PDB file of C-alpha atoms in Angstrom:
ATOM      1  CA  MET A   1     -30.466  -4.518  28.534  1.00 36.00           C
ATOM      2  CA  PRO A   2     -31.326  -1.052  29.975  1.00 36.00           C
ATOM      3  CA  LYS A   3     -33.714  -0.853  32.883  1.00 38.00           C
ATOM      4  CA  LEU A   4     -36.732   1.454  32.525  1.00 36.00           C
ATOM      5  CA  LYS A   5     -37.581   3.241  35.751  1.00 36.00           C
ATOM      6  CA  PRO A   6     -40.793   5.071  36.583  1.00 37.00           C
ATOM      7  CA  LEU A   7     -40.503   8.704  37.621  1.00 34.00           C
ATOM      8  CA  SER A   8     -40.296   9.022  41.379  1.00 35.00           C
ATOM      9  CA  LYS A   9     -43.383  10.554  42.975  1.00 37.00           C
ATOM     10  CA  ALA A  10     -44.986  10.855  39.548  1.00 36.00           C
ATOM     11  CA  PRO A  11     -48.662  11.811  39.344  1.00 38.00           C
ATOM     12  CA  ILE A  12     -51.107   8.964  38.950  1.00 38.00           C
ATOM     13  CA  ALA A  13     -50.622   7.630  35.442  1.00 39.00           C
ATOM     14  CA  SER A  14     -53.539   6.831  33.157  1.00 42.00           C
ATOM     15  CA  ALA A  15     -51.791   3.589  32.164  1.00 44.00           C
ATOM     16  CA  PRO A  16     -49.605   1.149  34.071  1.00 42.00           C
ATOM     17  CA  VAL A  17     -45.937   2.092  34.260  1.00 43.00           C
ATOM     18  CA  ALA A  18     -43.732  -0.414  32.463  1.00 45.00           C
ATOM     19  CA  LEU A  19     -40.608  -1.659  34.178  1.00 44.00           C
ATOM     20  CA  MET A  20     -38.091  -3.588  32.082  1.00 46.00           C
ATOM     21  CA  ARG A  21     -36.493  -6.302  34.158  1.00 47.00           C
ATOM     22  CA  PRO A  22     -32.841  -7.137  33.464  1.00 47.00           C
ATOM     23  CA  ASP A  23     -33.402 -10.853  33.997  1.00 49.00           C
ATOM     24  CA  THR A  24     -34.789 -13.127  31.357  1.00 52.00           C
ATOM     25  CA  GLY A  25     -37.726 -15.439  31.344  1.00 53.00           C
ATOM     26  CA  PRO A  26     -37.907 -19.027  30.156  1.00 54.00           C
ATOM     27  CA  GLY A  27     -36.010 -19.823  26.964  1.00 56.00           C
ATOM     28  CA  GLY A  28     -34.062 -16.542  26.939  1.00 58.00           C
ATOM     29  CA  TYR A  29     -37.163 -14.387  26.580  1.00 55.00           C
ATOM     30  CA  SER A  30     -36.857 -10.904  28.105  1.00 55.00           C
ATOM     31  CA  ARG A  31     -39.527 -10.039  30.639  1.00 54.00           C
ATOM     32  CA  LEU A  32     -41.487  -6.800  30.978  1.00 53.00           C
ATOM     33  CA  GLY A  33     -43.609  -6.239  34.086  1.00 51.00           C
ATOM     34  CA  PHE A  34     -46.094  -3.509  34.885  1.00 49.00           C
ATOM     35  CA  LEU A  35     -46.045  -1.670  38.204  1.00 46.00           C
ATOM     36  CA  GLY A  36     -49.331  -1.967  40.063  1.00 46.00           C
ATOM     37  CA  VAL A  37     -50.635  -4.612  37.681  1.00 48.00           C
ATOM     38  CA  ASN A  38     -50.302  -8.352  38.045  1.00 49.00           C
ATOM     39  CA  ALA A  39     -49.201  -8.869  34.445  1.00 52.00           C
ATOM     40  CA  GLU A  40     -46.007  -9.572  32.562  1.00 55.00           C
ATOM     41  CA  VAL A  41     -45.135  -9.667  28.891  1.00 57.00           C
ATOM     42  CA  TYR A  42     -42.379 -11.864  27.469  1.00 57.00           C
ATOM     43  CA  PHE A  43     -40.485 -10.905  24.319  1.00 59.00           C
ATOM     44  CA  PRO A  44     -38.555 -13.385  22.173  1.00 61.00           C
ATOM     45  CA  PRO A  45     -34.762 -13.174  21.994  1.00 65.00           C
ATOM     46  CA  GLY A  46     -33.648 -10.554  19.481  1.00 66.00           C
ATOM     47  CA  CYS A  47     -36.843  -8.480  19.772  1.00 62.00           C
ATOM     48  CA  SER A  48     -35.809  -4.846  19.231  1.00 64.00           C
ATOM     49  CA  ALA A  49     -36.266  -2.168  21.876  1.00 61.00           C
ATOM     50  CA  TYR A  50     -38.497  -0.287  19.414  1.00 57.00           C
ATOM     51  CA  ALA A  51     -40.809  -3.279  19.032  1.00 59.00           C
ATOM     52  CA  LYS A  52     -41.038  -3.629  22.808  1.00 56.00           C
ATOM     53  CA  PHE A  53     -41.871   0.056  23.156  1.00 55.00           C
ATOM     54  CA  VAL A  54     -44.597  -0.063  20.498  1.00 54.00           C
ATOM     55  CA  LEU A  55     -46.179  -3.122  22.090  1.00 54.00           C
ATOM     56  CA  VAL A  56     -46.491  -1.525  25.526  1.00 54.00           C
ATOM     57  CA  TYR A  57     -46.981   2.139  24.588  1.00 53.00           C
ATOM     58  CA  PRO A  58     -50.068   3.233  26.581  1.00 52.00           C
ATOM     59  CA  VAL A  59     -51.775   5.189  23.796  1.00 47.00           C
ATOM     60  CA  GLY A  60     -50.546   3.389  20.718  1.00 49.00           C
ATOM     61  CA  TYR A  61     -49.572   4.799  17.380  1.00 49.00           C
ATOM     62  CA  ASN A  62     -52.761   3.892  15.544  1.00 46.00           C
ATOM     63  CA  LYS A  63     -55.182   5.560  17.939  1.00 54.00           C
ATOM     64  CA  THR A  64     -56.743   8.874  17.023  1.00 65.00           C
ATOM     65  CA  MET A  65     -54.917  11.910  18.342  1.00 80.00           C
ATOM     66  CA  TYR A  66     -56.407  15.405  18.333  1.00 83.00           C
ATOM     67  CA  SER A  67     -55.005  18.907  18.212  1.00 85.00           C
ATOM     68  CA  VAL A  68     -56.879  20.832  20.898  1.00 88.00           C
ATOM     69  CA  ILE A  69     -57.103  24.520  20.024  1.00 88.00           C
ATOM     70  CA  GLU A  70     -58.518  27.042  22.487  1.00 88.00           C
ATOM     71  CA  THR A  71     -60.486  30.097  21.401  1.00 88.00           C
ATOM     72  CA  GLU A  72     -59.692  33.361  23.142  1.00 89.00           C
ATOM     73  CA  GLU A  73     -63.000  33.159  25.009  1.00 90.00           C
ATOM     74  CA  PHE A  74     -62.197  29.655  26.273  1.00 90.00           C
ATOM     75  CA  ALA A  75     -58.705  30.727  27.376  1.00 89.00           C
ATOM     76  CA  GLN A  76     -60.180  33.698  29.257  1.00 92.00           C
ATOM     77  CA  TRP A  77     -62.737  31.455  30.958  1.00 92.00           C
ATOM     78  CA  MET A  78     -60.036  28.984  31.985  1.00 91.00           C
ATOM     79  CA  ALA A  79     -57.840  31.807  33.314  1.00 91.00           C
ATOM     80  CA  SER A  80     -60.784  33.226  35.272  1.00 93.00           C
ATOM     81  CA  LEU A  81     -61.119  30.051  37.359  1.00 92.00           C
ATOM     82  CA  ARG A  82     -59.847  30.954  40.816  1.00 91.00           C
ATOM     83  CA  ASP A  83     -59.494  27.401  42.064  1.00 90.00           C
ATOM     84  CA  THR A  84     -56.084  26.127  40.914  1.00 91.00           C
ATOM     85  CA  PRO A  85     -56.869  22.403  41.468  1.00 92.00           C
ATOM     86  CA  THR A  86     -59.971  22.789  39.288  1.00 92.00           C
ATOM     87  CA  ARG A  87     -57.953  24.457  36.535  1.00 91.00           C
ATOM     88  CA  ILE A  88     -55.384  21.643  36.723  1.00 92.00           C
ATOM     89  CA  ARG A  89     -58.077  18.938  36.502  1.00 92.00           C
ATOM     90  CA  LEU A  90     -59.684  20.603  33.496  1.00 93.00           C
ATOM     91  CA  GLN A  91     -56.289  20.997  31.775  1.00 92.00           C
ATOM     92  CA  ARG A  92     -55.601  17.301  32.395  1.00 92.00           C
ATOM     93  CA  ARG A  93     -58.946  16.508  30.792  1.00 92.00           C
ATOM     94  CA  LEU A  94     -57.908  18.480  27.713  1.00 90.00           C
ATOM     95  CA  GLY A  95     -54.624  16.560  27.671  1.00 89.00           C
ATOM     96  CA  LYS A  96     -56.513  13.268  27.706  1.00 89.00           C
ATOM     97  CA  ALA A  97     -58.746  14.540  24.904  1.00 88.00           C
ATOM     98  CA  SER A  98     -55.677  15.387  22.810  1.00 87.00           C
ATOM     99  CA  ARG A  99     -54.567  11.765  23.197  1.00 85.00           C
ATOM    100  CA  GLY A 100     -57.925  10.510  21.895  1.00 85.00           C
ATOM    101  CA  ASN A 101     -59.675   9.881  25.216  1.00 87.00           C
ATOM    102  CA  LEU A 102     -62.607  12.286  25.079  1.00 88.00           C
ATOM    103  CA  GLY A 103     -64.246  10.793  28.165  1.00 89.00           C
ATOM    104  CA  ASP A 104     -67.828  11.712  29.062  1.00 92.00           C
ATOM    105  CA  VAL A 105     -69.066  13.728  26.083  1.00 94.00           C
ATOM    106  CA  LYS A 106     -72.597  14.625  25.043  1.00 94.00           C
ATOM    107  CA  PRO A 107     -73.750  16.321  21.815  1.00 95.00           C
ATOM    108  CA  VAL A 108     -75.782  19.453  22.568  1.00 94.00           C
ATOM    109  CA  GLY A 109     -76.765  20.382  19.001  1.00 90.00           C
ATOM    110  CA  GLY A 110     -75.347  22.445  16.186  1.00 85.00           C
ATOM    111  CA  ASP A 111     -72.151  20.336  15.956  1.00 90.00           C
ATOM    112  CA  VAL A 112     -71.305  21.395  19.529  1.00 94.00           C
ATOM    113  CA  TYR A 113     -70.276  18.828  22.123  1.00 95.00           C
ATOM    114  CA  GLU A 114     -70.144  19.105  25.892  1.00 95.00           C
ATOM    115  CA  MET A 115     -67.301  17.578  27.934  1.00 95.00           C
ATOM    116  CA  ARG A 116     -68.754  16.860  31.339  1.00 92.00           C
ATOM    117  CA  GLU A 117     -66.787  16.773  34.583  1.00 91.00           C
ATOM    118  CA  PHE A 118     -68.535  15.529  37.703  1.00 89.00           C
ATOM    119  CA  PHE A 119     -66.737  17.378  40.470  1.00 89.00           C
ATOM    120  CA  GLY A 120     -67.341  20.716  42.128  1.00 88.00           C
ATOM    121  CA  PRO A 121     -70.345  22.501  40.619  1.00 91.00           C
ATOM    122  CA  GLY A 122     -70.361  20.158  37.588  1.00 90.00           C
ATOM    123  CA  TRP A 123     -67.896  21.728  35.160  1.00 93.00           C
ATOM    124  CA  ARG A 124     -68.645  21.730  31.434  1.00 95.00           C
ATOM    125  CA  MET A 125     -66.413  22.527  28.454  1.00 95.00           C
ATOM    126  CA  TYR A 126     -67.846  23.028  24.965  1.00 95.00           C
ATOM    127  CA  TYR A 127     -66.144  22.251  21.663  1.00 93.00           C
ATOM    128  CA  VAL A 128     -66.613  21.525  17.969  1.00 93.00           C
ATOM    129  CA  LYS A 129     -64.665  19.070  15.853  1.00 90.00           C
ATOM    130  CA  GLN A 130     -63.041  20.398  12.723  1.00 86.00           C
ATOM    131  CA  GLY A 131     -61.986  17.664  10.370  1.00 80.00           C
ATOM    132  CA  ALA A 132     -60.840  14.357  11.769  1.00 75.00           C
ATOM    133  CA  ALA A 133     -58.120  15.582  14.096  1.00 77.00           C
ATOM    134  CA  ILE A 134     -58.894  19.071  15.429  1.00 82.00           C
ATOM    135  CA  ILE A 135     -60.945  19.987  18.486  1.00 85.00           C
ATOM    136  CA  LEU A 136     -61.744  23.677  18.876  1.00 87.00           C
ATOM    137  CA  MET A 137     -62.612  24.597  22.469  1.00 91.00           C
ATOM    138  CA  LEU A 138     -65.347  27.246  22.514  1.00 91.00           C
ATOM    139  CA  GLY A 139     -66.145  27.927  26.143  1.00 91.00           C
ATOM    140  CA  GLY A 140     -66.927  26.525  29.531  1.00 93.00           C
ATOM    141  CA  GLY A 141     -69.041  26.863  32.607  1.00 93.00           C
ATOM    142  CA  ASP A 142     -70.778  24.849  35.261  1.00 92.00           C
ATOM    143  CA  LYS A 143     -74.138  23.160  35.684  1.00 92.00           C
ATOM    144  CA  ALA A 144     -75.759  26.378  36.933  1.00 93.00           C
ATOM    145  CA  THR A 145     -74.928  28.296  33.720  1.00 93.00           C
ATOM    146  CA  GLN A 146     -75.275  25.316  31.376  1.00 94.00           C
ATOM    147  CA  ASP A 147     -78.200  26.551  29.226  1.00 95.00           C
ATOM    148  CA  ARG A 148     -76.633  29.973  28.658  1.00 95.00           C
ATOM    149  CA  ASP A 149     -73.205  28.400  27.958  1.00 94.00           C
ATOM    150  CA  ILE A 150     -74.679  25.976  25.405  1.00 95.00           C
ATOM    151  CA  GLU A 151     -76.437  28.792  23.544  1.00 95.00           C
ATOM    152  CA  ARG A 152     -73.216  30.838  23.487  1.00 94.00           C
ATOM    153  CA  ALA A 153     -71.203  27.836  22.227  1.00 94.00           C
ATOM    154  CA  LYS A 154     -73.766  27.170  19.472  1.00 94.00           C
ATOM    155  CA  ALA A 155     -73.622  30.834  18.418  1.00 93.00           C
ATOM    156  CA  MET A 156     -69.811  30.715  18.334  1.00 92.00           C
ATOM    157  CA  ALA A 157     -69.878  27.496  16.278  1.00 91.00           C
ATOM    158  CA  LEU A 158     -72.288  29.075  13.785  1.00 92.00           C
ATOM    159  CA  GLU A 159     -70.106  32.186  13.599  1.00 90.00           C
ATOM    160  CA  LEU A 160     -67.015  30.049  12.925  1.00 87.00           C
ATOM    161  CA  GLN A 161     -68.880  28.066  10.255  1.00 86.00           C
ATOM    162  CA  ASN A 162     -69.966  31.287   8.514  1.00 87.00           C
ATOM    163  CA  GLU A 163     -66.365  32.580   8.568  1.00 83.00           C
ATOM    164  CA  GLN A 164     -65.121  29.331   7.025  1.00 79.00           C
ATOM    165  CA  ASP A 165     -67.806  29.433   4.331  1.00 80.00           C
ATOM    166  CA  GLN A 166     -66.773  32.989   3.362  1.00 80.00           C
ATOM    167  CA  ASP A 167     -63.036  32.252   3.265  1.00 67.00           C
ATOM    168  CA  PRO A 168     -61.903  30.930  -0.131  1.00 65.00           C
ATOM    169  CA  PRO A 169     -60.067  27.588   0.015  1.00 61.00           C
ATOM    170  CA  VAL A 170     -56.290  27.841  -0.172  1.00 57.00           C
TER     171      VAL A 170
END
């Protein structure tokens, strides 16, 4: 049985890293432990590698996944951030959102939502949902510019809605 190894010096994972142990448990069951977690899972003899993977996959196949699309204005705002660690943290947040973990989100009206980050000056990112699986990032800012950013995001959302209403369905 192959041994799964975690990446060396990997960034902090959002889920425990699985480590397949070559030894077997009681009754010929194969054992799967989790690094940093006091837990083990036993699989019956003959359980396929695919079944083991599905059972321990950190996100799961049935959970909602999103396509995160950035508007040009959002991309410009993100590029304008001078602090590289801040940009990295916000990009990680978008990655988590694409995997279905939207985190701390608050509706601000007009189908616009605010992703809140509680570090630095209190970063905010604004988006609308389109359909069941698309998140369209509109803009961002911090707590100091929040009211102005919300109004701009609402105006952009209304503009996008008007464009969609005018476009004939394909």
